[in-house]
Short mmCIF file of C-alpha atoms in Angstrom, two decimals:
data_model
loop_
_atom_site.label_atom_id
_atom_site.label_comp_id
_atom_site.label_asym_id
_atom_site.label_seq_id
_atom_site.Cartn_x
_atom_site.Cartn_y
_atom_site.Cartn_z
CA UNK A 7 -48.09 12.41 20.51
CA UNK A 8 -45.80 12.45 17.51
CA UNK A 9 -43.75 15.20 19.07
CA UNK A 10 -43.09 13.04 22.32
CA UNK A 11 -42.32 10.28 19.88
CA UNK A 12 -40.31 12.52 17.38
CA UNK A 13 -38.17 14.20 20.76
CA UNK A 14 -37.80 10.37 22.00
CA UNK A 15 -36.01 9.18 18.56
CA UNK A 16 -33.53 12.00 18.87
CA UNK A 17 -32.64 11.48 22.41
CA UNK A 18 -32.21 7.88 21.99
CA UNK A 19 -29.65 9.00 18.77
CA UNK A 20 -28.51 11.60 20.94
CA UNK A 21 -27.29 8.96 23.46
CA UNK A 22 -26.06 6.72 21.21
CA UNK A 23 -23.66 9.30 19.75
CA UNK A 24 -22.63 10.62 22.90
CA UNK A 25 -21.72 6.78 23.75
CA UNK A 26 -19.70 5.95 21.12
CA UNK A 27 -17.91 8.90 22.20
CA UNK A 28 -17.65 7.77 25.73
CA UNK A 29 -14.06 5.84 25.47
CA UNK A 30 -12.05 8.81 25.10
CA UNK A 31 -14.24 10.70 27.84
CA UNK A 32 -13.61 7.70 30.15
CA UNK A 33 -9.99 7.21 30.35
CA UNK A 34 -10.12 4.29 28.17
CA UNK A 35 -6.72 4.08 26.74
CA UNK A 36 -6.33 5.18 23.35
CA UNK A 37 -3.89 4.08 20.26
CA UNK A 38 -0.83 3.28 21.91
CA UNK A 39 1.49 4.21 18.16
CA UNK A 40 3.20 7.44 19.17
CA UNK A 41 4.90 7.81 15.80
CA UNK A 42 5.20 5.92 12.46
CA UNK A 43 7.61 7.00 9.80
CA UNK A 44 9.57 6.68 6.32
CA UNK A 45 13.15 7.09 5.27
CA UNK A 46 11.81 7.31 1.72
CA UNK A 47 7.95 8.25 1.06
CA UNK A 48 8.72 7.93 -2.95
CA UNK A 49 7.05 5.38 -5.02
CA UNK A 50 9.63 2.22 -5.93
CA UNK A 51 12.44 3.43 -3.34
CA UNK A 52 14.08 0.56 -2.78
CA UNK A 53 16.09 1.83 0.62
CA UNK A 54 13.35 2.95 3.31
CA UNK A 55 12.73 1.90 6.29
CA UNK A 56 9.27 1.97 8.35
CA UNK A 57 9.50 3.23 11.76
CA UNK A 58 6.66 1.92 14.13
CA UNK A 59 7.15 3.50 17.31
CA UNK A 60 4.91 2.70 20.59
CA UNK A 61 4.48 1.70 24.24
CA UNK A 62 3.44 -1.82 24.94
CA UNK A 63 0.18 -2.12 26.77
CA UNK A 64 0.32 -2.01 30.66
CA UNK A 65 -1.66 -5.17 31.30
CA UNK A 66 -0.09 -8.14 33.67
CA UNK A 67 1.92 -10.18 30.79
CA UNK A 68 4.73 -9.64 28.86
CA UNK A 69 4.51 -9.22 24.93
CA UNK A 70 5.99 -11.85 22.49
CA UNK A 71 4.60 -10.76 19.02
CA UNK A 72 3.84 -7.40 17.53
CA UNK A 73 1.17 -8.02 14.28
CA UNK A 74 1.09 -5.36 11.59
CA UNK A 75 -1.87 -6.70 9.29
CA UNK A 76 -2.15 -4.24 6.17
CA UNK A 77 -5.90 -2.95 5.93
CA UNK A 78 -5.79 -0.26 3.16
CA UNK A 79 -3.37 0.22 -0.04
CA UNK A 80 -3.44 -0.43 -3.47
CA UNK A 81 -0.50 -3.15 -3.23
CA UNK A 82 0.53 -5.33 -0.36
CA UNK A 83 3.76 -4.48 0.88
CA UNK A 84 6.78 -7.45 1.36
CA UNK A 85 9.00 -7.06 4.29
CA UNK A 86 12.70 -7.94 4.10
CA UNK A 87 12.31 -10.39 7.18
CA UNK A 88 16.25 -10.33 7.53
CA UNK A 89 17.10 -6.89 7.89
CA UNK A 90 14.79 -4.95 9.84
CA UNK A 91 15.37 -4.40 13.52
CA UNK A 92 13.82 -3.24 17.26
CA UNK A 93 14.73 -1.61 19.55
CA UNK A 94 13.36 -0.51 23.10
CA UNK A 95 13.68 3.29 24.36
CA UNK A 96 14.59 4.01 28.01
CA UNK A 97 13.41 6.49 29.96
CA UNK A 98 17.07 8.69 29.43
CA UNK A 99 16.45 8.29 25.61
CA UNK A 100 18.93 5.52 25.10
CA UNK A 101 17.86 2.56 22.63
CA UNK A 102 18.93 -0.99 24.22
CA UNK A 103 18.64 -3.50 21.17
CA UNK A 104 16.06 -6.09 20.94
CA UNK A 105 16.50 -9.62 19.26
CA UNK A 106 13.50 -9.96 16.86
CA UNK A 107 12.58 -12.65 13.91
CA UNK A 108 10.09 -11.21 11.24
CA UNK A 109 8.19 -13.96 9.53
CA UNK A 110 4.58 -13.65 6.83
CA UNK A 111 1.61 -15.14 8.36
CA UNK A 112 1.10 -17.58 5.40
CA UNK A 113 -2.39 -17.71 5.59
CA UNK A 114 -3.08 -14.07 5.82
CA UNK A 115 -0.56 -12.63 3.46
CA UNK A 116 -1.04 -8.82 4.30
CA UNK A 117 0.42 -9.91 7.80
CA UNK A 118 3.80 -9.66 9.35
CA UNK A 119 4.57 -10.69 12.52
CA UNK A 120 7.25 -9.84 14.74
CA UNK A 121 8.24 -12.10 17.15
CA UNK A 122 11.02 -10.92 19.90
CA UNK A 123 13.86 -13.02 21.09
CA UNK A 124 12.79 -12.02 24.70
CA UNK A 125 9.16 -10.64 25.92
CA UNK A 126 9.65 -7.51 26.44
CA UNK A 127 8.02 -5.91 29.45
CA UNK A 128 4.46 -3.82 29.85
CA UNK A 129 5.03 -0.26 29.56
CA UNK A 130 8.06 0.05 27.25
CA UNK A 131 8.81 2.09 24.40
CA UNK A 132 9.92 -0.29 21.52
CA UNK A 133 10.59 1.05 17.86
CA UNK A 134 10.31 -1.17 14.93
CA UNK A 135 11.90 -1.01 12.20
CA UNK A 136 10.59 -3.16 9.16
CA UNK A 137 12.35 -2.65 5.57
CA UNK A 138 10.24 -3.68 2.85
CA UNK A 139 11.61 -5.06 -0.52
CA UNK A 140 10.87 -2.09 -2.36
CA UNK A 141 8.21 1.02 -1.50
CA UNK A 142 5.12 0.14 -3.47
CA UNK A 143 4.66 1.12 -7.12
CA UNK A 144 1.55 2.91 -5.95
CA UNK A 145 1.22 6.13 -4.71
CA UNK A 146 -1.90 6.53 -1.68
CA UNK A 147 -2.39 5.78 1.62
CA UNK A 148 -1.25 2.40 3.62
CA UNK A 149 -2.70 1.82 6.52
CA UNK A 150 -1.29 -1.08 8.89
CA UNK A 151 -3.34 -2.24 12.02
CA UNK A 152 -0.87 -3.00 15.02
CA UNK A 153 -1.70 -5.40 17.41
CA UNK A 154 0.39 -7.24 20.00
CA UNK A 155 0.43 -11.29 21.23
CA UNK A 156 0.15 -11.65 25.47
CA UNK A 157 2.94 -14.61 26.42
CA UNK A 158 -0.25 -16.59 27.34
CA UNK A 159 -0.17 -16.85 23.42
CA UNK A 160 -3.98 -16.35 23.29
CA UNK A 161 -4.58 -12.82 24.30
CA UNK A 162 -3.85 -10.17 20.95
CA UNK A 163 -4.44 -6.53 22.21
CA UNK A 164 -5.01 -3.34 19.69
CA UNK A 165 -2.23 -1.07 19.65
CA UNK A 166 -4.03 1.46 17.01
CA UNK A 167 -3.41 1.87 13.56
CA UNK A 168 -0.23 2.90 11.57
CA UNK A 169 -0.42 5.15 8.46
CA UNK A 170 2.12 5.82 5.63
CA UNK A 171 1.88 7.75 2.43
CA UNK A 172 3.55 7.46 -0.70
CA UNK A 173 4.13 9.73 -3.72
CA UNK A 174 5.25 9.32 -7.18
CA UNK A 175 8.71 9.88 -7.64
CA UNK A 176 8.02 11.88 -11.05
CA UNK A 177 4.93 13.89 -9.13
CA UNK A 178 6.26 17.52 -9.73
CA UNK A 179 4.77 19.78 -7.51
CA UNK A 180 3.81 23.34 -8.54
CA UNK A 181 4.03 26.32 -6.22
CA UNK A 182 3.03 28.86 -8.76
CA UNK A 183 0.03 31.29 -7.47
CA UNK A 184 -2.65 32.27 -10.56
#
């Protein structure tokens, strides 16, 4: 009896793993961030730019609002709202500018929200380009979680999560084998 109850525990876990697992085995979509990069990856650079680049979820509404809400990092990062920029990709690889505002969700400080001029359409590959004030003093890992606003205004969808990595400008790195 406590084998049959032993064997029944680990196929229940068994399950239950192979579950969790089950989105990616199901076609459910994955992160939708194709690529997120850095002009400057150096702590305190005061000229980068972030790159966000991804496709907008294929559901029946337009997007208004892109969300990046910083989960992980030693320092919150501030966003120049006036000088950072989008821009949507066509298929040809041209980039068609998009009119966007960038404002600080007040009461949740490690947010930015961009909000486009226009909705742009499901499906389409839209870089964003957010300049912070200054890379943070901190070296590590940032992560930002990326989320978009439906034009019903109620509807936020995941589009995955974002990750940059800083160094410290006087980190020297040594080569040398011993």
């Amino acid at each position: 009896m406590k084998n049959l109850t032993f064997f029944s525990k680990a196929l229940i876990l068994g399950a239950g793993i192979y579950f969790l697992s089950a989105p990616a085995t199901y076609g459910i979509e994955k992160s939708r961030v194709l690529n997120v990069e850095t002009t400057y990856n150096q702590t305190g650079a005061q000229e980068a730019t972030y790159y966000f680049t991804f496709k907008v979820p294929n559901v029946a509404k337009d997007t208004e609002k892109v969300i990046f809400t910083q989960s992980e990092g030693i320092e919150t990062i501030a966003f120049d709202e006036k000088n950072s920029i989008a821009f949507a990709e066509t298929d040809g690889g041209e980039k068609q500018p998009l009119g966007i505002s960038v404002s600080r969700n007040e009461s949740q400080r490690e947010s930015v929200i961009v909000t486009f001029n226009q909705p742009v359409a499901p499906g389409t590959k839209i870089t964003i380009a957010l300049k912070p004030v200054i890379n943070p003093s901190s070296s590590g890992i940032y992560l930002f979680q990326v989320k978009t606003l439906l034009s019903d205004q109620k509807t936020t969808l995941p589009i995955g999560t974002a990750r940059l990595q800083f160094y410290d400008h006087l980190q020297v790195f040594d080569n040398t084998v011993r």
